[in-house]
CSV table of C-alpha atoms in Angstrom, one decimal:
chain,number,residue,atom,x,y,z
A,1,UNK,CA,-71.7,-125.9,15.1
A,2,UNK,CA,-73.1,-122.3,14.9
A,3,UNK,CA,-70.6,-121.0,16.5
A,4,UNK,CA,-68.0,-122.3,14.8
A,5,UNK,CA,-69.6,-121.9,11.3
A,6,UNK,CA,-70.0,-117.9,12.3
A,7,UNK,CA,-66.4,-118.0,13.8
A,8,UNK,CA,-65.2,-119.2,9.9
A,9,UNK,CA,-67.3,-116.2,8.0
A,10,UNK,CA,-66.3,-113.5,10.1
A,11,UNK,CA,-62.9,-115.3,9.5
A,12,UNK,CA,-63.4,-115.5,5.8
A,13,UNK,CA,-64.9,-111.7,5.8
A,14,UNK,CA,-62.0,-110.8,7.5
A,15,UNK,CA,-59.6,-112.4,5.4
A,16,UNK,CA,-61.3,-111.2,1.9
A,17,UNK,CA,-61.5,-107.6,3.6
A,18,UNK,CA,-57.5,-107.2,4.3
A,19,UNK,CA,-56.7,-108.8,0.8
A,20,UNK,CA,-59.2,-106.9,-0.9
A,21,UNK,CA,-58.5,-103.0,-0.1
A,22,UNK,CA,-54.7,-103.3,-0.8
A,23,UNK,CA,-55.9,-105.0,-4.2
A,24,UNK,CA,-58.2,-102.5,-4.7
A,25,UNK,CA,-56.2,-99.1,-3.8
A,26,UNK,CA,-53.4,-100.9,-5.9
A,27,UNK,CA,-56.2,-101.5,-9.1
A,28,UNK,CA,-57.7,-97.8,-9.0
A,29,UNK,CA,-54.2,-95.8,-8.5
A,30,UNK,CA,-52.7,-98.0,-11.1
A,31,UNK,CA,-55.3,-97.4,-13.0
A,32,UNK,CA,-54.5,-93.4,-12.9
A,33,UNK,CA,-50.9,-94.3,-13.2
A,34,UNK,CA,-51.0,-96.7,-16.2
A,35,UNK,CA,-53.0,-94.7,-18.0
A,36,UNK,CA,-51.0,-91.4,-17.9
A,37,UNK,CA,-48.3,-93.5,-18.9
A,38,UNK,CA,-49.5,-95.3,-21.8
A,39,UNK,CA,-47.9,-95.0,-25.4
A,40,UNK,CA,-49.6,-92.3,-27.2
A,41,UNK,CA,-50.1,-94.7,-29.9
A,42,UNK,CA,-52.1,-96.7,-28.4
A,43,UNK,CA,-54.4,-94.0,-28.2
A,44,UNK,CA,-54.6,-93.2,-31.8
A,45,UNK,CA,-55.8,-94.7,-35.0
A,46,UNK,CA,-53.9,-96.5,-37.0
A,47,UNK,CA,-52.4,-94.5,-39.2
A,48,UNK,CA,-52.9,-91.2,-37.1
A,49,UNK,CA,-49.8,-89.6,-35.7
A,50,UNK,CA,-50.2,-88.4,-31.7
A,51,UNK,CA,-51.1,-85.2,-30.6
A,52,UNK,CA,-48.4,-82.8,-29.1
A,53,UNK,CA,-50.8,-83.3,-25.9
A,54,UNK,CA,-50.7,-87.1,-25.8
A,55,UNK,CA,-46.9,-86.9,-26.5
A,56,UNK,CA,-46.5,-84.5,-23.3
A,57,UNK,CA,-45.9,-87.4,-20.5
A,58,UNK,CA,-46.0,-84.1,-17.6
A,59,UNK,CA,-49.9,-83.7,-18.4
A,60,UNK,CA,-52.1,-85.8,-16.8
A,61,UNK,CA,-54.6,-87.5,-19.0
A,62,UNK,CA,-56.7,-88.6,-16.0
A,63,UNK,CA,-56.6,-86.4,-13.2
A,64,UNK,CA,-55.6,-88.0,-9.8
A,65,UNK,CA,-57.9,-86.6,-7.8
A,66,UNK,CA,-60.5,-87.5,-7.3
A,67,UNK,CA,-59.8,-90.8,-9.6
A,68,UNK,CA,-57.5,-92.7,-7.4
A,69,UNK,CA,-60.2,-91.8,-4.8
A,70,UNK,CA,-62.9,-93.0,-6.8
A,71,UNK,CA,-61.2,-96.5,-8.7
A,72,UNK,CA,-59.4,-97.6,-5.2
A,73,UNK,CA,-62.8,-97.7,-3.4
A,74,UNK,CA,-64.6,-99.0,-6.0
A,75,UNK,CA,-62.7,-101.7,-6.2
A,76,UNK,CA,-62.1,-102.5,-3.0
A,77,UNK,CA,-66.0,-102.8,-2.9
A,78,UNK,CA,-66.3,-105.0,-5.6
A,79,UNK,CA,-63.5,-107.2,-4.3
A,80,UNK,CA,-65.1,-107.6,-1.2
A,81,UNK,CA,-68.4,-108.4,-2.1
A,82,UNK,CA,-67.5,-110.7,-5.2
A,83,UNK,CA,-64.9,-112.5,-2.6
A,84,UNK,CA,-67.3,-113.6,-0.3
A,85,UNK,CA,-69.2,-115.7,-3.2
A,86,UNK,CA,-66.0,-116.8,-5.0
A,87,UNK,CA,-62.6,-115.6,-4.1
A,88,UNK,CA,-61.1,-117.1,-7.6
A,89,UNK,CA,-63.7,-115.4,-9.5
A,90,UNK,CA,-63.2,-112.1,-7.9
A,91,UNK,CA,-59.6,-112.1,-8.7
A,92,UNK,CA,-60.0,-113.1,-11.9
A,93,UNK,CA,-63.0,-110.4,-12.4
A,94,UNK,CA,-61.2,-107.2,-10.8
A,95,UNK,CA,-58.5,-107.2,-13.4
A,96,UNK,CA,-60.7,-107.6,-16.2
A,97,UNK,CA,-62.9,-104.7,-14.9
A,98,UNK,CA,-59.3,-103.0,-14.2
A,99,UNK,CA,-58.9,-103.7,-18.1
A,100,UNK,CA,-62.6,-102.7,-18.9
A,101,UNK,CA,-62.2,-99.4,-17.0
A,102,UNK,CA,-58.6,-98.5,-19.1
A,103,UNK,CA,-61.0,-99.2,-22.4
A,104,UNK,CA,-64.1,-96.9,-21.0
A,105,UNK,CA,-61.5,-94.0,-20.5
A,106,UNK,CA,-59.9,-94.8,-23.9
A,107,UNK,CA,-62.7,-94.5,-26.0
A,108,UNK,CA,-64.4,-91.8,-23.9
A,109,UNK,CA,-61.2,-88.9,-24.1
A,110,UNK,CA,-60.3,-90.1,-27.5
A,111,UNK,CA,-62.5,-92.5,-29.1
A,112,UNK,CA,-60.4,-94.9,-29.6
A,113,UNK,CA,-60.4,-98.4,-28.0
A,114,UNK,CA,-56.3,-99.8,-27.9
A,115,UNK,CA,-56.4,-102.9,-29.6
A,116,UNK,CA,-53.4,-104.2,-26.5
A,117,UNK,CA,-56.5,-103.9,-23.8
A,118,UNK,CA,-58.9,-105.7,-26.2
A,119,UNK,CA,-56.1,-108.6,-26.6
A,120,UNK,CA,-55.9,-109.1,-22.7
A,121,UNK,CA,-59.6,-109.2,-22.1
A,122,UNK,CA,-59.6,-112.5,-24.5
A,123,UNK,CA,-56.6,-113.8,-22.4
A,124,UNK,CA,-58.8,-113.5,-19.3
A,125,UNK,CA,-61.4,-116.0,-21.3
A,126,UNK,CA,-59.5,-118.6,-20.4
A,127,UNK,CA,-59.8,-118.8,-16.6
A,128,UNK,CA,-62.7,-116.9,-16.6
A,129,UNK,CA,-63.8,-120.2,-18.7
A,130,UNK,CA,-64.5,-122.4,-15.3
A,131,UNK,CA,-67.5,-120.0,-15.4
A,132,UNK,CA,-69.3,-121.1,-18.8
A,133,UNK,CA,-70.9,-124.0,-19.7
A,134,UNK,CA,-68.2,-125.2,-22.1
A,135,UNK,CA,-66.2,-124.0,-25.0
A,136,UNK,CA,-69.0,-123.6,-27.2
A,137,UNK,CA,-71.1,-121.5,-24.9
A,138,UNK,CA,-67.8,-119.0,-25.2
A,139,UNK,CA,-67.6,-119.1,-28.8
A,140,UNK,CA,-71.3,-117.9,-29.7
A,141,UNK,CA,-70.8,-115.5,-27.1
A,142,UNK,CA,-68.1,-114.0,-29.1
A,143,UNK,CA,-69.9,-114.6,-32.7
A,144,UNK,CA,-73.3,-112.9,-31.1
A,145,UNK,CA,-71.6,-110.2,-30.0
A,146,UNK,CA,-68.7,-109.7,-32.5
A,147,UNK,CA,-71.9,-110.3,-35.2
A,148,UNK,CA,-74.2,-108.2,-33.9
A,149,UNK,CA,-72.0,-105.2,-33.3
A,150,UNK,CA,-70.8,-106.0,-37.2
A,151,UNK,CA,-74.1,-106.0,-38.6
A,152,UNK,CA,-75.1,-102.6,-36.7
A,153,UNK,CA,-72.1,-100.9,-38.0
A,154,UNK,CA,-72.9,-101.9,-41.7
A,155,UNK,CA,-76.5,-100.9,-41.3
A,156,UNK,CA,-75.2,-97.5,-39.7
A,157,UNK,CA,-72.6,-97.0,-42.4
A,158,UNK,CA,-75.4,-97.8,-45.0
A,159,UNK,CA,-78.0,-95.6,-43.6
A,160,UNK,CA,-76.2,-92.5,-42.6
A,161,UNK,CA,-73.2,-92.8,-45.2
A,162,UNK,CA,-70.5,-92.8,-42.5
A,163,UNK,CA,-69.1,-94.6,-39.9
A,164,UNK,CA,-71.4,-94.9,-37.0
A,165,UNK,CA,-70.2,-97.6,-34.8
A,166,UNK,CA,-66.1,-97.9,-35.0
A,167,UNK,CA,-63.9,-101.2,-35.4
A,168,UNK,CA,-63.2,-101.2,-31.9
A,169,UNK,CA,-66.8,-101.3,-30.5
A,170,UNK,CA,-67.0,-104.9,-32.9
A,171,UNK,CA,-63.8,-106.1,-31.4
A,172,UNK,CA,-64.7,-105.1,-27.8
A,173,UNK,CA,-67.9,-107.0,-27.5
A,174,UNK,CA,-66.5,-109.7,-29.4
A,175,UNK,CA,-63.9,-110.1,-26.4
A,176,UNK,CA,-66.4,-109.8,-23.8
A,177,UNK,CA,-68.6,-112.2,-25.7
A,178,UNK,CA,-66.0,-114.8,-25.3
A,179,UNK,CA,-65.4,-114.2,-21.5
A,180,UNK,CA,-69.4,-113.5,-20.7
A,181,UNK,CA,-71.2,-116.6,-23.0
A,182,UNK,CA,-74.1,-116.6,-25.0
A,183,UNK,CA,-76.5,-115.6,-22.1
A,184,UNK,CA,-74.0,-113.3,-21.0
A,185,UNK,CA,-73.4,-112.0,-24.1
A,186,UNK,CA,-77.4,-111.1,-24.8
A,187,UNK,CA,-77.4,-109.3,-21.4
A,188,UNK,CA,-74.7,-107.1,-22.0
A,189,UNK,CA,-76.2,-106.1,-25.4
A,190,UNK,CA,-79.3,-105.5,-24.4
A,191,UNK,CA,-78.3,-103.5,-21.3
A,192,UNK,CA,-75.5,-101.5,-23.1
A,193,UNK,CA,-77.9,-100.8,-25.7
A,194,UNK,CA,-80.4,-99.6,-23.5
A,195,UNK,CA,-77.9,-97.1,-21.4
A,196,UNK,CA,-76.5,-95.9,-24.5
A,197,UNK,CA,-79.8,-95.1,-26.0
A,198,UNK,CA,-80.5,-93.3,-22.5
A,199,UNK,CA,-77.8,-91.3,-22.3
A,200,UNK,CA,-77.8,-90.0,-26.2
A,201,UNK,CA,-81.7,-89.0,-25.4
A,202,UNK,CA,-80.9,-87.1,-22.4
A,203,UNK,CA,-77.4,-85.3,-23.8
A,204,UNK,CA,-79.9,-84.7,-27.2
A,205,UNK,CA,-82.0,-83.1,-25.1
A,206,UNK,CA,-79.7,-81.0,-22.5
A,207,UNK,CA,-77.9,-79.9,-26.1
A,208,UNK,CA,-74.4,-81.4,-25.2
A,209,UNK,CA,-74.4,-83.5,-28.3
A,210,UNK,CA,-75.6,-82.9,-31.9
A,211,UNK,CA,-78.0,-85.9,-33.6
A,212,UNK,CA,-75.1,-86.6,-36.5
A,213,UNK,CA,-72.4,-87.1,-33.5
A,214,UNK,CA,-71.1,-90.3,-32.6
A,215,UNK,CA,-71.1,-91.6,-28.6
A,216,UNK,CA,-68.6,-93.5,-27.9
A,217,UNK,CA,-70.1,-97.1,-26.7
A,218,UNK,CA,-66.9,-98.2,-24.5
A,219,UNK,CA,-67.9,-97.0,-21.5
A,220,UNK,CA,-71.7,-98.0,-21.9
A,221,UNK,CA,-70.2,-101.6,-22.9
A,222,UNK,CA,-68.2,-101.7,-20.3
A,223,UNK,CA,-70.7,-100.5,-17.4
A,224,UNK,CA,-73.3,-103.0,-18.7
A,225,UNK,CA,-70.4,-106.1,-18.6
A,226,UNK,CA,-69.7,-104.6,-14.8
A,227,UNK,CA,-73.4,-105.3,-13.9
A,228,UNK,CA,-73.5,-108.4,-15.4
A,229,UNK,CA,-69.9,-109.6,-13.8
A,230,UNK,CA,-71.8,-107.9,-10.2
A,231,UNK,CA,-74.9,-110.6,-10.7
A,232,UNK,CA,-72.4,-113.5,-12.1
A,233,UNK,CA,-70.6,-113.1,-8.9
A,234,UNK,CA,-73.3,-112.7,-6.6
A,235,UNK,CA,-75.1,-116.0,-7.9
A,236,UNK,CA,-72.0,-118.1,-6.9
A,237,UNK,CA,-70.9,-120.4,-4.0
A,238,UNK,CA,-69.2,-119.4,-1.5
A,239,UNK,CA,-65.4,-121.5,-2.1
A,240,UNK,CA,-63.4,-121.0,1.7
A,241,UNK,CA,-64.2,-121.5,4.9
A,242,UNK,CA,-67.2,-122.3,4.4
């Protein structure tokens, strides 16, 4: 019974392995490729007309090396090891990290979080929704962290006279929210908030930002959901083979 039970992971390790690095080289060049390619409206405000720059398809928004490089291997990683716990879940996960990493770039070059990506991260609620505890669990997520990301942009509007925390940010974690639950939902908060913080302090401090400049919060939002999708994963049952 050993035997065979070791025969069936190396088996299922095998099997995750060969399905996982063409997911993953096909998730991080896409990535690259999608993104160079997207309509430069998307990465604009609403009533902003694009750049000559954006409106140039020949230049390369996100440079292909080392990028592709980077994205395929990371997620060919994450693939592997969430597929070993869950291979539904990982699926399900890589593309909404896939989506997460599209908004991280978006809001880091241009501060601007496309409303399109935002939209497909509440579509992956629903089979990410197997995951929560029921419906409810989803909807608090999104009103705690829709909420809470409303409240901190009034208060920064109010204190500093100006917009401190954009529309996007509010709709962002609202999204995630839905797809991470109320415990979720707290986590990611609290850890985005904390990396943020972080990394103002320490660009404060080298002089690469100026204390009235905004930081963009995508990428910190979307690292923090990353870890918490990393523990999710890792905390699950293993579903073939086993």
């Amino acid at each position: 019974m050993y035997n065979k039970n070791m025969v069936n992971n190396v088996i299922e390790i095998l099997i995750i392995t060969a399905v996982s690095l063409p997911l993953g080289i096909f998730l991080g060049c896409g990535a690259v490729y999608v993104f160079n390619r997207l309509p430069a409206k998307w990465l604009c405000d609403y009533e902003e007309e694009p750049s000559a720059e954006l409106l140039d398809m020949s230049v390369q928004r996100v440079k292909s090396f080392p990028n592709k490089m980077v994205f395929s291997a990371l997620f060919a990683v994450l693939g592997i090891f969430l597929g070993v716990h869950d291979y539904v879940f990982a699926f399900t996960a890589l593309f909404e990290l896939w989506l997460l990493l599209m908004i991280a770039i978006a809001d880091k070059k241009y501060m601007i979080i496309p409303d399109q990506f935002v939209i497909f991260l509440v579509l992956f609620s629903f089979p990410m929704s197997v995951y929560r505890v029921n419906v409810i669990d989803m909807v608090w997520g999104m009103c705690l962290g829709g909420g809470v990301m409303l409240v901190a942009a009034a208060a920064g509007k109010f204190m500093v006279k100006r917009e401190a925390l954009g529309f996007g940010d509010v709709k962002l974690m609202a999204a995630v929210g839905l797809t991470a639950g109320l415990s979720g939902t707290a986590f990611i908060l609290a850890l985005s908030s904390i990396i943020s913080c972080a990394a103002f302090v320490y660009k404060l401090v080298c002089g690469r930002i100026k204390r009235y400049e905004a930081l963009p919060l995508g990428p910190y939002i979307a690292l923090a959901t990353t870890v918490y999708i990393f523990i999710q994963g890792s905390q699950l049952e293993r579903t073939i083979l086993a």
